Amino acid sequence: MKNVEKYECRKAQGGFAAGSVFLLRTGYEEHSLRSEKAEEERLEEAVETLIQRLSFRRERSERVAAELIDAEIMILKDEFFIGYAKTLIREEGLSAAEAVKKAGTEACEKLCESDDEMLRERSADVRGLAETLHSLLSGREVLLPETPCILVGESISPGSVLMTEPGRILGILTETGSRTSHLSILAEHYGVPYLYGLEDLTKKIGDGDFLILDGEEGIVTVNPDESAREEALRHRKAPQKKAPEKTGIKVYANIAGTKELDAVLKAGARGIGLVRSEFLFFNRPKAPTEEEQVAAYQEIVSAMEPKEAVIRLLDIGPDKHPVWLPMKDEANPAMGLRGIRVLLTNKDLLRTQLKALLRAAVAGNLKILIPMVTSLWELDETKKEIETAAAELSARGIPFRIPELGVMIETPAAVMLAPELAEKAAFFSIGTNDLTQFTLAVDRETEDTDPAYDPCHEAVFKMIALTVNAAHAAGIPVTVCGELAVIPEAAGRLIALGVDALSVPVGRI
Ligand code: PEP
Ligand code: MG
């Protein structure tokens, strides 16, 4: 029997969980310890996982998308690619990750040289699949076990667990982290506890250990005795919800996937104030097609009709990086290519998403939100792209509607330009998570600097006041959609400042 240990941690998300640990190792060494046989098995396991994921999506896709998924599954079953990767493991002693990378590159080159156009087109699929397999095998993406688990790691990238089915993750524990990180927001969406700040975590907790996570008290119990385990499994509690204050303010929901729609409707939200559309773009070999996006947005908009659903354009950030979009390593990624900057440098990506949004807008009250705006020209350029998307749809004879366009105010530059932006935008949504980070010059993801990351800082409230005044002077409404909106003391102050609505994770409505 292992020793029972209790540790005090920092609380990011409340709730209670009990279950086995799945330890996510960071900095995975590709050349470590395994035999050829083990590498082949790892490769087969990763291929199987990817096929399962694709099949799951196939069942929910329209015909065109389903055919594309079939083509990808065929590639994964073909000797040309995976068979060759296995040969490389056996004959060149490569790890599974290195082998898929090499096999993918070579297969791609051969396909590109083909005279057959269809084969040449397949090369992009092979590249995408090779990249996804590589990220699965090199630990950048999580291969979760079949049974629900508590995810534990020194640090965990939210992109790696973004597409996980609700229910697979019971709770999260990391060594470094913060309450306003994307991982924390994700835990809140999943309705699971998240604790962080446990030093030397991997020395204290191992794969398969049993944990009780108490997100209310901030206590982790490792390998409790049998009776405590049974008790914990019987009493997995939901997060303690505070009774809503009667304020009269409009409360909207933030969501990161269509699976949350039922909960939004049950919670009686006024609408959806923020759809983080990233959920559609991650853990897949290539970007979703226009058709796939239309289906997802339509589902959201039709479920909410006649209430509004504000869908944010893809917000790629330092911790949210799809494998299919090659991006340079940046020394300071939080201040690098992200949000609308990524979209305006990848116009095809932006245009496909805009076309899908314009098409889905026919189904109901959809609005579009632009992330990480710092300059007026970004709003102007996005508007031009909307016109181009509309023209393309019209030429194809497809029905569409141009929805209202809002701006996320999450950089000090956007606050200072709020009067000018308000003249051109239909609404503002204040993203206090990033606004705090950039106003206070403190990383929202880093635990070390956490005490300095204070969303209730006077400077942040002044930024909000400036934004609200500028918006109201121009006659447009302002929502706060960052985590500040769920801090009860802050919500009162936001209302006093004149904020029109709060948008919060579904569990907090
Ligand atoms: C924010 O920055 O406050 C926000 C709502 O966006 P995200 O947390 O997705 O960056
Ligand atoms: Mg943000």
Short mmCIF file of C-alpha atoms and ligand atoms in Angstrom, two decimals:
data_model
loop_
_atom_site.label_atom_id
_atom_site.label_comp_id
_atom_site.label_asym_id
_atom_site.label_seq_id
_atom_site.Cartn_x
_atom_site.Cartn_y
_atom_site.Cartn_z
CA MET A 1 0.00 0.00 0.00
CA LYS A 2 1.45 3.40 -1.03
CA ASN A 3 1.72 6.20 1.52
CA VAL A 4 -1.16 8.59 1.71
CA GLU A 5 0.00 12.16 1.11
CA LYS A 6 -1.92 15.43 1.23
CA TYR A 7 -0.75 18.61 -0.45
CA GLU A 8 -2.07 22.11 -0.43
CA CYS A 9 -2.32 23.70 -3.88
CA ARG A 10 -3.60 26.88 -5.45
CA LYS A 11 -7.21 26.88 -6.56
CA ALA A 12 -8.06 27.72 -10.16
CA GLN A 13 -11.45 26.00 -10.56
CA GLY A 14 -13.64 24.59 -7.80
CA GLY A 15 -15.34 21.20 -7.62
CA PHE A 16 -14.36 17.78 -6.52
CA ALA A 17 -12.87 14.85 -8.39
CA ALA A 18 -11.59 11.40 -7.58
CA GLY A 19 -9.85 9.03 -9.98
CA SER A 20 -6.64 7.70 -11.49
CA VAL A 21 -3.84 9.91 -12.67
CA PHE A 22 -2.88 10.29 -16.28
CA LEU A 23 0.55 11.89 -16.16
CA LEU A 24 1.40 14.08 -19.08
CA ARG A 25 5.14 14.32 -19.50
CA THR A 26 6.49 17.50 -21.00
CA GLY A 27 9.76 17.71 -22.91
CA TYR A 28 9.28 14.14 -24.12
CA GLU A 29 12.60 12.61 -25.25
CA GLU A 30 12.18 11.06 -28.67
CA HIS A 31 15.25 8.83 -28.35
CA SER A 32 14.53 7.36 -24.95
CA LEU A 33 14.34 3.76 -23.82
CA ARG A 34 11.99 1.98 -26.22
CA SER A 35 12.53 -1.05 -28.40
CA GLU A 36 11.58 -1.23 -32.10
CA LYS A 37 8.57 -3.32 -31.15
CA ALA A 38 7.42 -0.75 -28.59
CA GLU A 39 7.84 2.05 -31.13
CA GLU A 40 5.79 0.15 -33.71
CA GLU A 41 3.09 -0.43 -31.10
CA ARG A 42 3.07 3.25 -30.18
CA LEU A 43 2.69 4.13 -33.83
CA GLU A 44 -0.19 1.67 -34.26
CA GLU A 45 -1.87 3.03 -31.13
CA ALA A 46 -1.57 6.63 -32.41
CA VAL A 47 -2.93 5.65 -35.84
CA GLU A 48 -5.84 3.85 -34.19
CA THR A 49 -6.62 6.90 -32.03
CA LEU A 50 -6.59 9.16 -35.05
CA ILE A 51 -8.86 6.81 -37.01
CA GLN A 52 -11.29 6.72 -34.09
CA ARG A 53 -11.34 10.50 -33.89
CA LEU A 54 -11.90 10.83 -37.62
CA SER A 55 -14.69 8.24 -37.57
CA PHE A 56 -16.35 10.06 -34.69
CA ARG A 57 -16.31 13.28 -36.72
CA ARG A 58 -17.41 11.47 -39.86
CA GLU A 59 -20.66 10.38 -38.20
CA ARG A 60 -21.49 14.00 -37.51
CA SER A 61 -20.47 15.43 -40.89
CA GLU A 62 -22.32 16.25 -44.06
CA ARG A 63 -21.63 14.14 -47.16
CA VAL A 64 -18.80 16.21 -48.65
CA ALA A 65 -16.91 16.40 -45.36
CA ALA A 66 -17.52 12.70 -44.74
CA GLU A 67 -15.92 11.85 -48.08
CA LEU A 68 -12.85 13.89 -47.21
CA ILE A 69 -12.60 12.11 -43.86
CA ASP A 70 -12.88 8.74 -45.62
CA ALA A 71 -9.93 9.71 -47.81
CA GLU A 72 -7.87 10.51 -44.70
CA ILE A 73 -8.77 7.22 -43.06
CA MET A 74 -7.72 5.42 -46.23
CA ILE A 75 -4.32 7.10 -46.12
CA LEU A 76 -3.88 6.00 -42.51
CA LYS A 77 -4.64 2.42 -43.51
CA ASP A 78 -2.32 2.53 -46.53
CA GLU A 79 1.10 0.85 -46.51
CA PHE A 80 2.45 3.72 -48.59
CA PHE A 81 2.66 5.94 -45.53
CA ILE A 82 2.26 4.03 -42.26
CA GLY A 83 3.85 0.83 -43.63
CA TYR A 84 6.86 2.87 -44.69
CA ALA A 85 7.05 4.55 -41.25
CA LYS A 86 7.21 1.08 -39.67
CA THR A 87 10.02 0.09 -42.05
CA LEU A 88 11.92 3.19 -40.94
CA ILE A 89 11.52 2.17 -37.29
CA ARG A 90 12.87 -1.30 -38.02
CA GLU A 91 15.58 -0.46 -40.52
CA GLU A 92 16.80 2.96 -39.40
CA GLY A 93 16.11 2.63 -35.67
CA LEU A 94 13.95 5.77 -35.66
CA SER A 95 11.45 6.55 -32.91
CA ALA A 96 7.78 6.40 -33.92
CA ALA A 97 7.61 10.21 -33.95
CA GLU A 98 10.68 10.61 -36.13
CA ALA A 99 9.51 7.83 -38.44
CA VAL A 100 6.10 9.41 -39.17
CA LYS A 101 7.79 12.73 -39.78
CA LYS A 102 10.24 11.27 -42.28
CA ALA A 103 7.69 8.95 -43.91
CA GLY A 104 5.23 11.86 -44.18
CA THR A 105 7.78 14.17 -45.81
CA GLU A 106 8.95 11.54 -48.31
CA ALA A 107 5.43 10.33 -49.15
CA CYS A 108 4.41 13.93 -49.68
CA GLU A 109 7.32 14.59 -52.03
CA LYS A 110 6.48 11.50 -54.09
CA LEU A 111 2.81 12.46 -54.33
CA CYS A 112 3.72 16.01 -55.38
CA GLU A 113 5.78 14.63 -58.27
CA SER A 114 2.87 12.53 -59.55
CA ASP A 115 1.19 13.32 -62.91
CA ASP A 116 -2.16 12.44 -61.39
CA GLU A 117 -3.80 15.59 -60.02
CA MET A 118 -5.81 13.66 -57.46
CA LEU A 119 -2.67 12.13 -56.01
CA ARG A 120 -0.98 15.51 -55.89
CA GLU A 121 -3.94 16.84 -53.91
CA ARG A 122 -3.55 13.99 -51.40
CA SER A 123 -0.09 15.27 -50.47
CA ALA A 124 -1.55 17.97 -48.22
CA ASP A 125 -3.62 15.31 -46.43
CA VAL A 126 -0.54 13.19 -45.85
CA ARG A 127 1.39 16.17 -44.52
CA GLY A 128 -1.46 17.08 -42.16
CA LEU A 129 -1.87 13.51 -40.92
CA ALA A 130 1.88 13.14 -40.42
CA GLU A 131 1.94 16.33 -38.36
CA THR A 132 -0.97 15.24 -36.20
CA LEU A 133 0.59 11.82 -35.61
CA HIS A 134 3.89 13.48 -34.81
CA SER A 135 2.28 15.72 -32.24
CA LEU A 136 0.44 12.75 -30.69
CA LEU A 137 3.66 10.76 -30.53
CA SER A 138 5.91 13.52 -29.29
CA GLY A 139 3.71 14.43 -26.38
CA ARG A 140 2.49 17.74 -27.79
CA GLU A 141 -0.99 16.33 -27.87
CA VAL A 142 -2.55 14.07 -25.28
CA LEU A 143 -3.52 10.47 -25.99
CA LEU A 144 -6.02 10.06 -23.20
CA PRO A 145 -6.84 6.60 -21.87
CA GLU A 146 -10.34 5.20 -22.46
CA THR A 147 -11.37 5.50 -18.81
CA PRO A 148 -11.92 8.98 -17.34
CA CYS A 149 -8.82 10.28 -15.58
CA ILE A 150 -7.31 13.16 -13.67
CA LEU A 151 -4.91 14.94 -15.96
CA VAL A 152 -1.62 15.78 -14.24
CA GLY A 153 1.43 17.52 -15.67
CA GLU A 154 4.11 20.06 -14.91
CA SER A 155 2.34 22.32 -17.38
CA ILE A 156 -0.37 21.37 -19.87
CA SER A 157 -1.11 23.16 -23.10
CA PRO A 158 -4.87 23.73 -23.54
CA GLY A 159 -4.56 23.06 -27.27
CA SER A 160 -3.60 19.48 -26.44
CA VAL A 161 -6.89 18.75 -24.67
CA LEU A 162 -9.21 21.12 -26.48
CA MET A 163 -11.19 18.52 -28.41
CA THR A 164 -11.55 16.06 -25.56
CA GLU A 165 -15.03 14.70 -25.01
CA PRO A 166 -16.61 16.04 -21.80
CA GLY A 167 -16.45 13.36 -19.14
CA ARG A 168 -13.04 12.03 -20.17
CA ILE A 169 -11.21 14.46 -17.87
CA LEU A 170 -12.31 14.41 -14.23
CA GLY A 171 -9.97 17.10 -12.97
CA ILE A 172 -6.64 18.81 -13.69
CA LEU A 173 -3.53 19.35 -11.59
CA THR A 174 -0.39 21.15 -12.76
CA GLU A 175 2.82 22.39 -11.21
CA THR A 176 2.75 25.77 -12.94
CA GLY A 177 -0.47 27.44 -13.96
CA SER A 178 -2.80 30.30 -13.18
CA ARG A 179 -6.47 30.92 -12.51
CA THR A 180 -7.00 32.90 -15.70
CA SER A 181 -5.02 30.65 -18.05
CA HIS A 182 -6.77 29.05 -21.01
CA LEU A 183 -6.35 25.70 -19.31
CA SER A 184 -8.28 27.04 -16.35
CA ILE A 185 -11.02 28.37 -18.62
CA LEU A 186 -11.18 24.98 -20.29
CA ALA A 187 -11.52 23.27 -16.89
CA GLU A 188 -14.36 25.63 -16.14
CA HIS A 189 -16.03 24.71 -19.44
CA TYR A 190 -15.66 21.02 -18.65
CA GLY A 191 -17.02 21.71 -15.13
CA VAL A 192 -14.01 20.04 -13.48
CA PRO A 193 -11.72 21.19 -10.66
CA TYR A 194 -8.30 22.55 -11.52
CA LEU A 195 -5.52 22.99 -8.97
CA TYR A 196 -1.98 24.18 -9.59
CA GLY A 197 1.16 25.17 -7.74
CA LEU A 198 2.31 21.74 -6.50
CA GLU A 199 6.11 21.90 -6.49
CA ASP A 200 8.13 18.91 -7.73
CA LEU A 201 4.88 17.41 -8.90
CA THR A 202 6.37 14.51 -10.85
CA LYS A 203 8.33 13.39 -7.77
CA LYS A 204 5.16 13.28 -5.71
CA ILE A 205 2.65 11.85 -8.18
CA GLY A 206 3.01 9.10 -10.78
CA ASP A 207 0.95 7.56 -13.56
CA GLY A 208 -1.89 5.44 -12.20
CA ASP A 209 -1.84 6.92 -8.67
CA PHE A 210 -5.28 7.57 -7.24
CA LEU A 211 -6.06 11.23 -6.48
CA ILE A 212 -8.76 13.14 -4.72
CA LEU A 213 -8.84 16.75 -5.93
CA ASP A 214 -10.74 19.11 -3.69
CA GLY A 215 -11.03 22.31 -5.68
CA GLU A 216 -12.96 24.06 -2.91
CA GLU A 217 -10.25 23.63 -0.26
CA GLY A 218 -7.28 23.40 -2.64
CA ILE A 219 -6.21 19.99 -1.29
CA VAL A 220 -4.85 17.05 -3.26
CA THR A 221 -4.83 13.64 -1.59
CA VAL A 222 -2.56 11.05 -3.20
CA ASN A 223 -3.42 7.35 -2.80
CA PRO A 224 -6.03 7.66 -0.03
CA ASP A 225 -6.98 4.45 1.78
CA GLU A 226 -9.75 2.24 0.43
CA SER A 227 -12.57 3.69 2.53
CA ALA A 228 -11.61 7.30 1.66
CA ARG A 229 -11.54 6.30 -2.03
CA GLU A 230 -14.97 4.76 -1.93
CA GLU A 231 -16.31 7.72 -0.02
CA ALA A 232 -14.77 10.10 -2.58
CA LEU A 233 -16.13 8.16 -5.56
CA ARG A 234 -19.60 8.18 -4.00
CA HIS A 235 -19.50 11.87 -3.29
CA ARG A 236 -18.05 13.43 -6.43
CA LYS A 237 -19.59 16.82 -5.91
CA ALA A 238 -20.49 19.50 -8.43
CA PRO A 239 -18.75 22.87 -8.00
CA GLN A 240 -20.36 24.94 -5.25
CA LYS A 241 -22.41 27.54 -6.99
CA LYS A 242 -23.21 30.81 -5.31
CA ALA A 243 -26.80 32.07 -5.52
CA PRO A 244 -27.02 34.61 -8.33
CA GLU A 245 -27.18 38.19 -7.20
CA LYS A 246 -30.22 40.13 -8.33
CA THR A 247 -28.68 42.85 -10.45
CA GLY A 248 -30.85 43.14 -13.52
CA ILE A 249 -27.75 42.94 -15.72
CA LYS A 250 -27.88 40.72 -18.81
CA VAL A 251 -25.91 37.52 -18.39
CA TYR A 252 -24.68 35.62 -21.44
CA ALA A 253 -22.74 32.39 -21.75
CA ASN A 254 -19.21 31.71 -23.00
CA ILE A 255 -18.86 28.40 -24.78
CA ALA A 256 -16.07 26.44 -26.42
CA GLY A 257 -18.04 23.75 -28.24
CA THR A 258 -21.51 22.69 -29.36
CA LYS A 259 -21.80 20.18 -26.53
CA GLU A 260 -22.40 23.03 -24.11
CA LEU A 261 -25.57 24.21 -25.87
CA ASP A 262 -27.97 22.18 -23.74
CA ALA A 263 -26.43 23.56 -20.58
CA VAL A 264 -26.68 27.12 -21.94
CA LEU A 265 -30.37 26.70 -22.65
CA LYS A 266 -31.03 25.09 -19.28
CA ALA A 267 -29.16 27.84 -17.45
CA GLY A 268 -31.44 30.44 -19.02
CA ALA A 269 -28.67 32.61 -20.50
CA ARG A 270 -29.73 35.69 -22.47
CA GLY A 271 -27.71 34.34 -25.34
CA ILE A 272 -24.13 33.39 -26.08
CA GLY A 273 -21.71 36.27 -25.57
CA LEU A 274 -18.60 34.41 -26.70
CA VAL A 275 -18.10 31.29 -28.78
CA ARG A 276 -14.39 30.45 -28.72
CA SER A 277 -14.34 29.01 -32.23
CA GLU A 278 -10.91 27.43 -31.62
CA PHE A 279 -12.68 24.18 -30.66
CA LEU A 280 -13.34 23.54 -34.35
CA PHE A 281 -9.75 24.03 -35.42
CA PHE A 282 -7.66 21.94 -33.05
CA ASN A 283 -6.54 18.33 -32.88
CA ARG A 284 -7.09 17.65 -36.50
CA PRO A 285 -4.72 17.24 -39.42
CA LYS A 286 -5.97 20.25 -41.33
CA ALA A 287 -8.27 23.24 -40.93
CA PRO A 288 -12.03 22.56 -41.03
CA THR A 289 -13.71 23.08 -44.38
CA GLU A 290 -16.30 25.76 -45.00
CA GLU A 291 -19.03 23.09 -44.90
CA GLU A 292 -17.87 21.70 -41.57
CA GLN A 293 -17.79 25.18 -40.09
CA VAL A 294 -21.23 26.06 -41.45
CA ALA A 295 -22.66 22.94 -39.78
CA ALA A 296 -21.17 23.81 -36.38
CA TYR A 297 -22.13 27.50 -36.46
CA GLN A 298 -25.63 26.67 -37.67
CA GLU A 299 -26.08 24.25 -34.81
CA ILE A 300 -25.20 26.99 -32.32
CA VAL A 301 -27.24 29.72 -33.95
CA SER A 302 -30.35 27.56 -34.48
CA ALA A 303 -30.23 26.28 -30.90
CA MET A 304 -30.13 29.84 -29.57
CA GLU A 305 -32.58 31.47 -32.00
CA PRO A 306 -34.02 34.09 -31.42
CA LYS A 307 -31.33 34.85 -28.84
CA GLU A 308 -27.98 36.04 -30.07
CA ALA A 309 -24.80 34.01 -30.51
CA VAL A 310 -21.56 35.99 -30.77
CA ILE A 311 -18.96 33.88 -32.56
CA ARG A 312 -15.35 34.97 -32.23
CA LEU A 313 -13.04 34.57 -35.21
CA LEU A 314 -10.32 31.98 -34.68
CA ASP A 315 -8.04 33.27 -31.92
CA ILE A 316 -4.73 31.47 -32.27
CA GLY A 317 -2.46 32.37 -29.40
CA PRO A 318 0.80 31.35 -27.76
CA ASP A 319 -0.81 28.38 -26.03
CA LYS A 320 -3.35 27.58 -28.73
CA HIS A 321 -1.61 26.38 -31.85
CA PRO A 322 -3.14 24.01 -34.42
CA VAL A 323 -0.67 21.54 -35.91
CA TRP A 324 -1.75 22.29 -39.46
CA LEU A 325 -0.62 25.91 -39.38
CA PRO A 326 3.18 26.14 -39.51
CA MET A 327 4.28 29.12 -37.44
CA LYS A 328 7.75 30.31 -36.53
CA ASP A 329 8.90 29.97 -32.94
CA GLU A 330 8.69 33.39 -31.36
CA ALA A 331 10.75 34.67 -28.44
CA ASN A 332 7.70 36.38 -27.00
CA PRO A 333 4.67 34.61 -28.44
CA ALA A 334 2.02 36.33 -26.29
CA MET A 335 2.98 39.50 -28.12
CA GLY A 336 3.59 37.85 -31.47
CA LEU A 337 1.47 36.58 -34.31
CA ARG A 338 -1.92 35.88 -32.74
CA GLY A 339 -5.65 36.65 -32.97
CA ILE A 340 -6.66 38.77 -35.95
CA ARG A 341 -2.99 39.18 -36.95
CA VAL A 342 -2.77 35.48 -37.80
CA LEU A 343 -5.97 35.67 -39.85
CA LEU A 344 -4.94 38.75 -41.77
CA THR A 345 -1.68 37.04 -42.72
CA ASN A 346 -3.56 33.84 -43.67
CA LYS A 347 -6.39 35.29 -45.71
CA ASP A 348 -7.67 31.93 -46.98
CA LEU A 349 -8.24 30.82 -43.43
CA LEU A 350 -10.06 34.06 -42.58
CA ARG A 351 -12.15 34.02 -45.74
CA THR A 352 -13.28 30.43 -45.25
CA GLN A 353 -14.37 31.18 -41.69
CA LEU A 354 -16.14 34.37 -42.75
CA LYS A 355 -18.01 32.60 -45.55
CA ALA A 356 -19.14 29.92 -43.11
CA LEU A 357 -20.27 32.57 -40.60
CA LEU A 358 -22.16 34.57 -43.23
CA ARG A 359 -23.93 31.40 -44.35
CA ALA A 360 -24.80 30.33 -40.80
CA ALA A 361 -26.07 33.84 -40.03
CA VAL A 362 -29.13 33.05 -42.17
CA ALA A 363 -30.21 30.60 -39.46
CA GLY A 364 -30.53 33.21 -36.72
CA ASN A 365 -29.04 35.93 -34.58
CA LEU A 366 -25.33 35.45 -35.23
CA LYS A 367 -22.76 38.18 -34.58
CA ILE A 368 -19.03 38.17 -35.33
CA LEU A 369 -16.32 39.22 -32.90
CA ILE A 370 -12.69 40.09 -33.81
CA PRO A 371 -10.00 39.01 -31.31
CA MET A 372 -6.81 40.86 -30.34
CA VAL A 373 -7.43 44.09 -32.19
CA THR A 374 -4.76 46.78 -31.79
CA SER A 375 -5.35 49.01 -34.81
CA LEU A 376 -8.20 50.53 -36.77
CA TRP A 377 -6.95 49.09 -40.03
CA GLU A 378 -7.50 45.56 -38.68
CA LEU A 379 -11.21 46.31 -38.34
CA ASP A 380 -11.30 47.96 -41.79
CA GLU A 381 -9.46 45.04 -43.37
CA THR A 382 -11.79 42.49 -41.72
CA LYS A 383 -14.78 44.42 -43.08
CA LYS A 384 -13.25 44.29 -46.56
CA GLU A 385 -12.76 40.55 -46.18
CA ILE A 386 -16.42 40.23 -45.19
CA GLU A 387 -17.39 42.04 -48.39
CA THR A 388 -15.17 39.72 -50.42
CA ALA A 389 -16.66 36.67 -48.70
CA ALA A 390 -20.16 37.99 -49.41
CA ALA A 391 -19.29 38.58 -53.07
CA GLU A 392 -17.94 35.03 -53.42
CA LEU A 393 -21.08 33.54 -51.83
CA SER A 394 -23.29 35.64 -54.02
CA ALA A 395 -21.40 34.47 -57.13
CA ARG A 396 -21.93 30.88 -55.99
CA GLY A 397 -25.65 31.57 -55.47
CA ILE A 398 -25.50 30.63 -51.79
CA PRO A 399 -27.78 32.45 -49.30
CA PHE A 400 -26.01 34.54 -46.67
CA ARG A 401 -26.48 37.46 -44.31
CA ILE A 402 -23.87 40.00 -43.19
CA PRO A 403 -23.98 39.99 -39.39
CA GLU A 404 -23.04 42.72 -36.91
CA LEU A 405 -19.33 42.98 -36.32
CA GLY A 406 -17.89 43.60 -32.86
CA VAL A 407 -14.39 44.21 -31.53
CA MET A 408 -12.73 42.55 -28.57
CA ILE A 409 -11.13 45.12 -26.34
CA GLU A 410 -8.25 43.21 -24.86
CA THR A 411 -5.20 45.34 -25.52
CA PRO A 412 -4.38 48.80 -24.13
CA ALA A 413 -4.13 50.00 -27.75
CA ALA A 414 -7.76 49.03 -28.35
CA VAL A 415 -8.79 50.90 -25.19
CA MET A 416 -6.97 54.04 -26.32
CA LEU A 417 -8.57 53.74 -29.76
CA ALA A 418 -12.00 52.86 -28.35
CA PRO A 419 -13.65 56.14 -29.51
CA GLU A 420 -12.51 55.55 -33.10
CA LEU A 421 -13.25 51.80 -33.02
CA ALA A 422 -16.72 52.49 -31.58
CA GLU A 423 -17.56 54.60 -34.64
CA LYS A 424 -16.97 51.57 -36.86
CA ALA A 425 -17.99 48.58 -34.70
CA ALA A 426 -21.46 47.41 -33.71
CA PHE A 427 -20.45 46.38 -30.19
CA PHE A 428 -17.49 45.84 -27.86
CA SER A 429 -16.62 42.81 -25.79
CA ILE A 430 -13.93 43.34 -23.17
CA GLY A 431 -11.57 40.40 -22.78
CA THR A 432 -10.23 41.09 -19.33
CA ASN A 433 -7.93 38.05 -19.33
CA ASP A 434 -5.70 39.49 -22.02
CA LEU A 435 -6.43 43.09 -21.08
CA THR A 436 -5.05 42.40 -17.59
CA GLN A 437 -2.00 40.67 -19.06
CA PHE A 438 -1.16 43.52 -21.40
CA THR A 439 -2.12 46.38 -19.08
CA LEU A 440 -0.08 45.06 -16.18
CA ALA A 441 2.68 43.59 -18.38
CA VAL A 442 2.30 40.23 -16.65
CA ASP A 443 1.90 36.83 -18.30
CA ARG A 444 -1.56 35.34 -17.72
CA GLU A 445 -0.13 31.82 -18.05
CA THR A 446 2.78 32.04 -15.64
CA GLU A 447 2.32 31.08 -12.07
CA ASP A 448 5.54 32.77 -10.90
CA THR A 449 4.16 36.15 -11.71
CA ASP A 450 0.66 35.24 -10.57
CA PRO A 451 0.39 37.61 -7.58
CA ALA A 452 1.08 40.46 -9.98
CA TYR A 453 -1.65 39.23 -12.32
CA ASP A 454 -4.54 41.05 -10.70
CA PRO A 455 -7.64 41.41 -12.87
CA CYS A 456 -9.12 43.66 -10.16
CA HIS A 457 -6.19 46.10 -10.46
CA GLU A 458 -7.23 49.74 -10.51
CA ALA A 459 -5.56 50.18 -13.89
CA VAL A 460 -7.75 47.46 -15.39
CA PHE A 461 -10.93 49.08 -14.06
CA LYS A 462 -9.78 52.42 -15.50
CA MET A 463 -9.27 50.73 -18.87
CA ILE A 464 -12.80 49.35 -18.64
CA ALA A 465 -14.24 52.73 -17.69
CA LEU A 466 -12.57 54.38 -20.70
CA THR A 467 -13.95 51.66 -22.97
CA VAL A 468 -17.50 51.89 -21.62
CA ASN A 469 -17.54 55.68 -21.92
CA ALA A 470 -16.28 55.58 -25.49
CA ALA A 471 -18.79 52.89 -26.46
CA HIS A 472 -21.76 54.66 -24.91
CA ALA A 473 -20.76 57.98 -26.45
CA ALA A 474 -21.02 56.23 -29.83
CA GLY A 475 -24.22 54.41 -28.83
CA ILE A 476 -22.90 50.85 -28.87
CA PRO A 477 -23.15 48.25 -26.06
CA VAL A 478 -20.30 46.70 -24.07
CA THR A 479 -20.05 43.19 -22.67
CA VAL A 480 -17.32 41.88 -20.37
CA CYS A 481 -16.46 38.33 -21.38
CA GLY A 482 -13.21 37.74 -19.46
CA GLU A 483 -12.96 35.90 -16.17
CA LEU A 484 -13.25 39.15 -14.22
CA ALA A 485 -17.00 38.91 -14.85
CA VAL A 486 -17.27 35.87 -12.55
CA ILE A 487 -15.57 37.50 -9.57
CA PRO A 488 -18.58 38.57 -7.48
CA GLU A 489 -16.97 41.73 -6.03
CA ALA A 490 -15.84 42.77 -9.50
CA ALA A 491 -19.21 42.16 -11.16
CA GLY A 492 -20.82 44.84 -8.97
CA ARG A 493 -18.16 47.32 -9.96
CA LEU A 494 -18.52 46.48 -13.64
CA ILE A 495 -22.23 47.17 -13.43
CA ALA A 496 -21.53 50.44 -11.65
CA LEU A 497 -19.18 51.41 -14.48
CA GLY A 498 -22.07 50.96 -16.91
CA VAL A 499 -21.14 47.66 -18.54
CA ASP A 500 -24.26 46.41 -20.38
CA ALA A 501 -23.77 42.67 -20.06
CA LEU A 502 -21.55 39.98 -18.60
CA SER A 503 -20.65 36.82 -20.45
CA VAL A 504 -19.48 33.97 -18.26
CA PRO A 505 -18.82 30.21 -18.47
CA VAL A 506 -22.07 28.27 -18.48
CA GLY A 507 -21.55 26.87 -14.98
CA ARG A 508 -21.37 30.41 -13.59
CA ILE A 509 -24.62 31.77 -14.97
C1 PEP B 1 -10.00 37.38 -22.74
O1 PEP B 1 -8.85 37.59 -23.13
O2 PEP B 1 -10.47 37.90 -21.69
C2 PEP B 1 -10.91 36.49 -23.49
C3 PEP B 1 -12.19 36.40 -23.20
O3 PEP B 1 -10.36 35.73 -24.47
P1 PEP B 1 -9.45 34.43 -24.20
O4 PEP B 1 -9.49 34.14 -22.72
O5 PEP B 1 -10.01 33.34 -25.03
O6 PEP B 1 -8.11 34.91 -24.65
MG MG B 2 -8.25 36.99 -25.16
#
